[in-house]
Short mmCIF file of N, CA and C in Angstrom, two decimals:
data_model
loop_
_atom_site.label_atom_id
_atom_site.label_comp_id
_atom_site.label_asym_id
_atom_site.label_seq_id
_atom_site.Cartn_x
_atom_site.Cartn_y
_atom_site.Cartn_z
N MET A 7 -225.02 108.31 -61.30
CA MET A 7 -226.02 108.23 -60.03
C MET A 7 -224.78 109.16 -59.03
N THR A 8 -226.01 109.80 -58.08
CA THR A 8 -226.20 110.83 -57.11
C THR A 8 -226.35 110.79 -55.90
N PHE A 9 -225.44 110.37 -54.78
CA PHE A 9 -225.78 109.81 -53.75
C PHE A 9 -226.04 110.77 -52.56
N LEU A 10 -227.01 111.48 -52.02
CA LEU A 10 -226.99 112.50 -50.82
C LEU A 10 -226.19 112.32 -50.06
N GLY A 11 -225.64 111.37 -49.53
CA GLY A 11 -225.29 110.89 -48.29
C GLY A 11 -224.99 109.07 -48.07
N CYS A 12 -223.75 109.24 -47.74
CA CYS A 12 -222.87 108.15 -47.45
C CYS A 12 -222.35 108.05 -46.48
N PHE A 13 -222.50 107.32 -45.31
CA PHE A 13 -221.64 106.93 -43.87
C PHE A 13 -221.73 105.79 -43.61
N ALA A 14 -220.54 105.12 -42.86
CA ALA A 14 -221.05 103.79 -42.28
C ALA A 14 -221.59 103.65 -40.87
N VAL A 15 -222.38 103.03 -40.32
CA VAL A 15 -222.41 102.53 -39.00
C VAL A 15 -221.90 101.25 -38.23
N VAL A 16 -221.64 101.65 -37.06
CA VAL A 16 -221.16 101.10 -36.12
C VAL A 16 -222.28 100.81 -35.34
N ALA A 17 -223.32 99.16 -34.60
CA ALA A 17 -223.65 99.33 -33.87
C ALA A 17 -223.11 98.03 -32.87
N SER A 18 -223.34 98.03 -31.43
CA SER A 18 -223.28 96.64 -30.94
C SER A 18 -224.63 95.90 -30.69
N LEU A 19 -225.12 94.58 -30.38
CA LEU A 19 -226.65 94.19 -30.01
C LEU A 19 -227.07 94.52 -28.83
N ALA A 20 -228.14 94.71 -28.90
CA ALA A 20 -229.02 95.42 -27.62
C ALA A 20 -230.15 95.39 -27.90
N ILE A 21 -231.40 95.44 -27.12
CA ILE A 21 -232.47 96.35 -27.66
C ILE A 21 -233.23 97.14 -27.60
N CYS A 22 -233.93 97.62 -28.54
CA CYS A 22 -234.15 98.75 -29.01
C CYS A 22 -235.90 99.09 -28.52
N PRO A 23 -235.66 99.94 -27.68
CA PRO A 23 -237.47 100.14 -27.59
C PRO A 23 -238.31 100.45 -28.49
N GLY A 24 -239.49 100.11 -28.27
CA GLY A 24 -240.89 100.55 -29.86
C GLY A 24 -240.36 99.16 -30.77
N PHE A 25 -240.09 98.46 -30.68
CA PHE A 25 -238.98 97.39 -31.53
C PHE A 25 -239.29 95.80 -31.34
N ALA A 26 -240.42 95.51 -29.63
CA ALA A 26 -240.03 94.40 -29.99
C ALA A 26 -240.10 93.34 -30.17
N LYS A 27 -240.99 93.13 -31.57
CA LYS A 27 -241.18 91.83 -32.37
C LYS A 27 -240.24 92.02 -33.89
N GLN A 28 -239.18 93.22 -33.78
CA GLN A 28 -238.16 93.28 -35.01
C GLN A 28 -236.93 92.68 -33.83
N ARG A 29 -236.11 92.25 -35.46
CA ARG A 29 -234.21 91.97 -34.77
C ARG A 29 -233.68 93.54 -34.80
N CYS A 30 -233.38 93.86 -33.53
CA CYS A 30 -232.47 94.92 -32.91
C CYS A 30 -231.08 94.94 -32.46
N HIS A 31 -230.57 96.12 -32.69
CA HIS A 31 -228.92 96.26 -32.19
C HIS A 31 -229.30 97.94 -31.81
N GLU A 32 -227.46 98.16 -31.35
CA GLU A 32 -228.06 99.12 -30.14
C GLU A 32 -228.77 100.38 -30.84
N LYS A 33 -228.28 101.20 -32.24
CA LYS A 33 -228.77 101.73 -32.73
C LYS A 33 -229.28 101.55 -34.16
N VAL A 34 -229.58 100.20 -34.38
CA VAL A 34 -230.33 99.78 -35.83
C VAL A 34 -231.14 98.80 -35.28
N CYS A 35 -232.38 98.75 -36.17
CA CYS A 35 -233.26 98.03 -35.91
C CYS A 35 -233.88 96.98 -37.40
N ILE A 36 -233.90 95.86 -37.50
CA ILE A 36 -234.02 95.23 -38.74
C ILE A 36 -235.63 95.20 -38.66
N LEU A 37 -236.53 96.16 -39.13
CA LEU A 37 -238.03 95.53 -39.21
C LEU A 37 -238.39 94.42 -40.17
N ASP A 38 -237.56 94.45 -41.56
CA ASP A 38 -238.28 93.57 -42.54
C ASP A 38 -237.21 93.44 -43.38
N GLY A 39 -237.23 92.54 -44.27
CA GLY A 39 -236.32 92.69 -45.57
C GLY A 39 -235.61 93.15 -46.52
N ASP A 40 -237.08 94.81 -46.24
CA ASP A 40 -236.27 95.86 -46.89
C ASP A 40 -236.01 97.03 -45.99
N THR A 41 -236.74 96.95 -44.81
CA THR A 41 -236.49 97.87 -44.19
C THR A 41 -235.69 97.92 -42.52
N ILE A 42 -234.75 99.15 -42.43
CA ILE A 42 -234.55 99.09 -41.16
C ILE A 42 -234.61 100.59 -40.54
N VAL A 43 -234.51 100.59 -39.29
CA VAL A 43 -234.75 101.56 -38.59
C VAL A 43 -232.76 101.63 -37.87
N VAL A 44 -232.78 102.98 -38.27
CA VAL A 44 -230.94 103.53 -37.85
C VAL A 44 -231.71 104.50 -36.87
N GLY A 45 -231.42 104.93 -35.39
CA GLY A 45 -231.22 106.14 -34.84
C GLY A 45 -233.31 105.76 -34.49
N GLU A 46 -233.64 107.46 -35.30
CA GLU A 46 -234.42 107.70 -35.97
C GLU A 46 -234.82 107.14 -37.05
N GLU A 47 -234.34 107.20 -37.70
CA GLU A 47 -234.38 106.88 -38.95
C GLU A 47 -235.32 105.42 -39.57
N HIS A 48 -236.41 106.06 -40.55
CA HIS A 48 -236.60 104.41 -41.17
C HIS A 48 -235.86 104.49 -42.67
N ILE A 49 -235.09 103.13 -42.83
CA ILE A 49 -234.47 103.40 -44.39
C ILE A 49 -234.94 102.65 -44.78
N ARG A 50 -235.76 102.45 -46.34
CA ARG A 50 -236.32 100.94 -47.23
C ARG A 50 -235.15 101.13 -47.96
N ILE A 51 -234.54 100.15 -48.06
CA ILE A 51 -233.43 99.60 -49.05
C ILE A 51 -234.22 100.08 -50.58
N ALA A 52 -233.49 100.49 -51.69
CA ALA A 52 -234.10 101.72 -52.40
C ALA A 52 -234.31 100.19 -53.62
N ASN A 53 -232.99 99.29 -53.79
CA ASN A 53 -233.43 98.56 -54.85
C ASN A 53 -233.94 97.22 -55.00
N ILE A 54 -234.36 97.16 -53.90
CA ILE A 54 -235.07 95.63 -54.37
C ILE A 54 -236.58 95.54 -53.11
N ASP A 55 -237.53 94.79 -53.85
CA ASP A 55 -238.52 94.17 -52.92
C ASP A 55 -238.67 92.88 -52.64
N ALA A 56 -239.01 93.45 -50.68
CA ALA A 56 -238.79 91.66 -50.05
C ALA A 56 -240.39 91.30 -49.97
N PRO A 57 -240.79 90.09 -49.72
CA PRO A 57 -241.75 89.24 -49.29
C PRO A 57 -242.59 90.49 -47.65
N GLU A 58 -243.92 90.66 -47.55
CA GLU A 58 -244.16 91.24 -46.21
C GLU A 58 -244.29 90.30 -45.27
N ILE A 59 -243.95 90.97 -43.82
CA ILE A 59 -243.66 90.13 -42.97
C ILE A 59 -244.56 90.39 -42.14
N HIS A 60 -245.79 91.39 -41.41
CA HIS A 60 -246.71 91.86 -41.57
C HIS A 60 -248.06 91.70 -41.86
N HIS A 61 -248.31 92.24 -43.15
CA HIS A 61 -249.55 91.75 -44.00
C HIS A 61 -249.15 91.23 -45.18
N PHE A 62 -249.05 90.30 -45.29
CA PHE A 62 -248.53 88.72 -46.09
C PHE A 62 -250.02 88.40 -46.27
N LYS A 63 -250.05 88.07 -47.43
CA LYS A 63 -250.30 87.40 -48.04
C LYS A 63 -251.42 86.06 -48.26
N CYS A 64 -249.78 85.08 -47.98
CA CYS A 64 -250.26 83.67 -48.29
C CYS A 64 -248.71 82.98 -47.21
N ASP A 65 -248.95 82.26 -46.31
CA ASP A 65 -247.69 80.94 -45.85
C ASP A 65 -246.45 81.97 -46.57
N ALA A 66 -246.32 81.13 -47.70
CA ALA A 66 -245.19 81.16 -48.18
C ALA A 66 -244.46 82.52 -48.13
N GLU A 67 -245.41 83.33 -48.14
CA GLU A 67 -244.76 85.00 -48.54
C GLU A 67 -244.30 84.81 -46.65
N ARG A 68 -245.20 85.08 -45.73
CA ARG A 68 -244.87 84.70 -44.47
C ARG A 68 -243.37 84.81 -44.12
N ARG A 69 -243.02 82.76 -44.76
CA ARG A 69 -241.66 82.35 -44.68
C ARG A 69 -240.76 82.64 -44.76
N LEU A 70 -240.95 83.09 -46.31
CA LEU A 70 -240.09 84.20 -46.70
C LEU A 70 -239.40 85.50 -46.12
N ALA A 71 -240.41 85.73 -45.98
CA ALA A 71 -240.07 87.14 -45.39
C ALA A 71 -239.23 87.07 -44.01
N ILE A 72 -239.54 86.33 -43.33
CA ILE A 72 -238.81 85.64 -42.26
C ILE A 72 -237.71 85.70 -42.64
N LEU A 73 -237.30 84.85 -43.75
CA LEU A 73 -236.12 83.91 -43.82
C LEU A 73 -235.03 85.43 -44.73
N ALA A 74 -236.16 86.66 -45.05
CA ALA A 74 -235.58 87.73 -45.95
C ALA A 74 -234.78 88.59 -44.74
N ARG A 75 -235.70 88.73 -43.58
CA ARG A 75 -235.19 89.08 -42.47
C ARG A 75 -234.60 88.76 -41.85
N GLN A 76 -233.79 87.69 -41.58
CA GLN A 76 -232.96 87.09 -40.45
C GLN A 76 -231.74 86.92 -41.68
N ARG A 77 -231.47 87.48 -42.64
CA ARG A 77 -230.45 87.53 -43.86
C ARG A 77 -230.12 88.55 -43.00
N LEU A 78 -230.90 90.03 -43.88
CA LEU A 78 -230.48 91.17 -43.01
C LEU A 78 -229.53 91.32 -42.67
N GLU A 79 -230.60 90.91 -41.51
CA GLU A 79 -229.57 90.96 -39.91
C GLU A 79 -228.54 89.83 -39.99
N ALA A 80 -228.32 88.70 -40.84
CA ALA A 80 -226.90 88.29 -40.16
C ALA A 80 -225.58 89.49 -40.93
N LEU A 81 -225.83 89.81 -42.15
CA LEU A 81 -225.56 90.88 -43.04
C LEU A 81 -224.67 92.51 -42.47
N LEU A 82 -226.09 92.29 -41.68
CA LEU A 82 -225.47 93.50 -40.86
C LEU A 82 -224.76 93.59 -39.70
N SER A 83 -225.46 92.55 -39.31
CA SER A 83 -224.69 91.80 -37.99
C SER A 83 -223.68 92.20 -37.27
N ASP A 84 -222.04 92.24 -37.97
CA ASP A 84 -221.10 92.63 -37.52
C ASP A 84 -221.08 94.07 -36.95
N GLY A 85 -222.33 94.54 -37.25
CA GLY A 85 -222.39 96.26 -37.42
C GLY A 85 -221.41 97.80 -38.14
N THR A 86 -221.22 96.97 -39.29
CA THR A 86 -220.86 98.01 -39.96
C THR A 86 -220.92 97.83 -41.39
N PHE A 87 -221.67 98.69 -41.97
CA PHE A 87 -222.15 99.34 -43.29
C PHE A 87 -222.37 100.30 -43.69
N LYS A 88 -222.53 100.28 -44.71
CA LYS A 88 -222.74 101.84 -45.59
C LYS A 88 -223.71 102.08 -45.81
N ILE A 89 -224.36 103.03 -46.00
CA ILE A 89 -225.81 103.90 -46.17
C ILE A 89 -225.59 104.99 -47.57
N ALA A 90 -226.38 104.51 -48.47
CA ALA A 90 -225.95 105.57 -49.77
C ALA A 90 -227.56 105.95 -49.76
N ARG A 91 -227.90 107.16 -49.41
CA ARG A 91 -228.90 107.94 -49.12
C ARG A 91 -229.26 108.06 -50.87
N GLY A 92 -230.45 107.89 -51.34
CA GLY A 92 -231.31 108.42 -52.43
C GLY A 92 -231.05 107.14 -53.26
N ASP A 93 -232.36 107.04 -54.13
CA ASP A 93 -232.65 105.62 -55.06
C ASP A 93 -231.49 106.35 -55.95
N PRO A 94 -230.85 105.38 -56.73
CA PRO A 94 -229.81 104.98 -57.56
C PRO A 94 -230.45 105.08 -58.95
N ASP A 95 -231.43 104.83 -59.21
CA ASP A 95 -231.72 104.44 -60.16
C ASP A 95 -233.00 105.79 -60.74
N THR A 96 -233.23 106.33 -59.38
CA THR A 96 -234.54 107.71 -60.02
C THR A 96 -234.11 109.11 -59.16
N GLY A 97 -233.23 108.53 -57.93
CA GLY A 97 -232.65 110.21 -57.26
C GLY A 97 -233.94 110.29 -55.85
N ARG A 98 -234.82 109.88 -56.05
CA ARG A 98 -235.82 110.17 -55.02
C ARG A 98 -235.44 109.62 -53.55
N VAL A 99 -235.20 110.62 -52.13
CA VAL A 99 -234.76 111.01 -51.36
C VAL A 99 -236.24 110.00 -50.26
N LYS A 100 -237.00 110.40 -51.07
CA LYS A 100 -238.22 109.38 -49.90
C LYS A 100 -238.92 108.49 -50.59
N ASP A 101 -239.24 107.54 -49.33
CA ASP A 101 -240.79 106.87 -50.52
C ASP A 101 -242.32 107.33 -49.76
N ARG A 102 -243.11 107.24 -50.59
CA ARG A 102 -244.13 107.86 -50.21
C ARG A 102 -245.11 107.85 -48.69
N PHE A 103 -244.59 106.89 -48.13
CA PHE A 103 -244.28 106.39 -46.32
C PHE A 103 -243.79 107.73 -45.78
N GLY A 104 -242.22 108.33 -45.98
CA GLY A 104 -241.98 108.61 -45.20
C GLY A 104 -240.64 108.42 -45.37
N ARG A 105 -240.08 107.37 -45.34
CA ARG A 105 -238.87 107.02 -45.26
C ARG A 105 -238.10 106.99 -46.10
N THR A 106 -236.26 106.83 -46.12
CA THR A 106 -235.65 107.28 -46.71
C THR A 106 -235.11 106.25 -47.56
N LEU A 107 -234.94 106.25 -49.19
CA LEU A 107 -234.72 105.38 -50.60
C LEU A 107 -233.26 105.25 -50.04
N ALA A 108 -232.57 104.18 -49.90
CA ALA A 108 -231.05 104.01 -50.07
C ALA A 108 -230.42 102.97 -50.23
N THR A 109 -229.48 103.02 -50.59
CA THR A 109 -228.49 101.51 -50.68
C THR A 109 -227.90 101.59 -49.71
N ILE A 110 -228.00 100.62 -49.39
CA ILE A 110 -226.62 99.55 -48.08
C ILE A 110 -225.72 98.60 -48.77
N SER A 111 -224.35 99.02 -48.22
CA SER A 111 -223.15 98.02 -48.90
C SER A 111 -222.57 97.19 -47.19
N VAL A 112 -222.11 95.94 -47.05
CA VAL A 112 -220.97 95.22 -46.67
C VAL A 112 -220.26 95.11 -46.73
N GLY A 113 -219.37 96.39 -47.07
CA GLY A 113 -217.51 95.98 -47.98
C GLY A 113 -217.61 96.99 -48.78
N GLU A 114 -218.00 95.90 -49.85
CA GLU A 114 -217.86 96.40 -51.08
C GLU A 114 -219.40 95.73 -51.47
N GLU A 115 -219.76 95.07 -51.15
CA GLU A 115 -221.31 94.38 -51.95
C GLU A 115 -222.49 94.68 -51.34
N ASP A 116 -223.16 95.15 -52.19
CA ASP A 116 -224.70 96.14 -52.26
C ASP A 116 -225.41 94.71 -51.43
N VAL A 117 -226.27 95.30 -50.41
CA VAL A 117 -226.84 94.10 -49.67
C VAL A 117 -228.12 93.53 -50.51
N GLY A 118 -228.95 94.89 -51.13
CA GLY A 118 -230.26 94.18 -52.37
C GLY A 118 -229.59 93.47 -52.92
N ASP A 119 -227.95 93.53 -53.73
CA ASP A 119 -227.65 92.38 -54.60
C ASP A 119 -227.40 91.06 -54.48
N ILE A 120 -227.35 90.96 -53.18
CA ILE A 120 -226.89 89.60 -52.25
C ILE A 120 -228.17 89.05 -51.74
N LEU A 121 -228.92 89.67 -51.18
CA LEU A 121 -230.83 89.11 -50.87
C LEU A 121 -231.69 88.92 -52.44
N ILE A 122 -231.19 89.38 -53.45
CA ILE A 122 -231.63 89.10 -54.41
C ILE A 122 -230.47 87.45 -55.02
N SER A 123 -229.82 87.65 -55.45
CA SER A 123 -229.17 86.53 -55.24
C SER A 123 -229.37 84.84 -54.69
N GLU A 124 -229.65 85.48 -54.01
CA GLU A 124 -230.38 84.30 -52.65
C GLU A 124 -231.32 83.79 -53.10
N ASP A 125 -232.06 85.05 -53.93
CA ASP A 125 -233.51 84.50 -54.46
C ASP A 125 -234.23 84.35 -52.41
N LEU A 126 -234.39 86.04 -52.50
CA LEU A 126 -235.02 86.29 -51.04
C LEU A 126 -235.81 87.22 -51.42
N VAL A 127 -235.38 88.08 -52.03
CA VAL A 127 -235.87 89.29 -52.48
C VAL A 127 -236.07 89.38 -53.95
N ARG A 128 -236.83 90.56 -54.37
CA ARG A 128 -236.64 90.40 -55.91
C ARG A 128 -235.92 92.11 -56.60
N PRO A 129 -235.94 92.39 -57.35
CA PRO A 129 -235.20 93.75 -57.72
C PRO A 129 -236.76 94.38 -57.83
N TRP A 130 -236.64 95.39 -57.44
CA TRP A 130 -237.74 96.74 -57.34
C TRP A 130 -237.41 97.08 -58.66
N ILE A 131 -238.52 96.63 -59.20
CA ILE A 131 -239.47 97.75 -60.93
C ILE A 131 -240.19 98.91 -61.09
N GLY A 132 -240.63 99.50 -59.62
CA GLY A 132 -241.41 100.68 -59.50
C GLY A 132 -242.44 100.10 -58.78
N ARG A 133 -242.71 99.33 -58.72
CA ARG A 133 -244.15 98.73 -58.05
C ARG A 133 -243.28 97.15 -57.67
N ARG A 134 -244.92 97.14 -56.23
CA ARG A 134 -245.02 95.54 -56.04
C ARG A 134 -245.57 94.57 -56.91
N GLN A 135 -245.42 93.34 -56.42
CA GLN A 135 -245.58 92.16 -57.34
C GLN A 135 -246.02 91.25 -56.50
N PRO A 136 -247.04 90.41 -56.45
CA PRO A 136 -247.63 89.90 -55.86
C PRO A 136 -246.39 88.33 -55.09
N TRP A 137 -247.02 88.14 -54.15
CA TRP A 137 -245.73 87.00 -53.68
C TRP A 137 -246.18 85.63 -53.96
N CYS A 138 -247.57 85.61 -54.16
CA CYS A 138 -248.35 84.59 -53.86
C CYS A 138 -248.53 83.81 -55.02
N SER A 139 -248.78 82.66 -55.63
CA SER A 139 -249.65 82.01 -56.78
C SER A 139 -250.57 81.69 -55.64
N ASN A 140 -251.60 81.81 -57.39
CA ASN A 140 -252.86 82.11 -56.83
C ASN A 140 -253.48 80.67 -56.40
N GLY A 141 -252.89 79.65 -56.32
CA GLY A 141 -252.85 78.24 -54.99
C GLY A 141 -253.28 78.59 -53.91
N SER A 142 -251.63 79.46 -53.78
CA SER A 142 -251.28 80.00 -51.95
C SER A 142 -252.22 80.14 -50.80
N LYS A 143 -252.38 79.53 -49.57
CA LYS A 143 -253.12 79.85 -48.97
C LYS A 143 -252.27 80.67 -47.90
#
């Protein structure tokens, strides 16, 4: 496993300009359950697939997306976490949208693993999967 960079982030609660609908800290904005913004850098958590908060396909997906974002915010709320850049499985540094791929840890725990264990997100398998059953609206 190769990481291209790892550093700790410390931030305090504040509002991030341009991210009014997201949960923001001084230099960290939580956009959804798998994407944060640190300064100007969009970071996609590499090892998880979170439900969509803005482009949801059913109400159940939207509700779960909100819970995932709230939990990610709670995990990062003390302001100290580590970002290890690069996908640990593929080594890729950027996704197709130009976001930095990384894993994030709080203390010694991987944030993605925590969210997976709480059934708020799924492990990333290399492609998106639907969150809605056929009967969901």
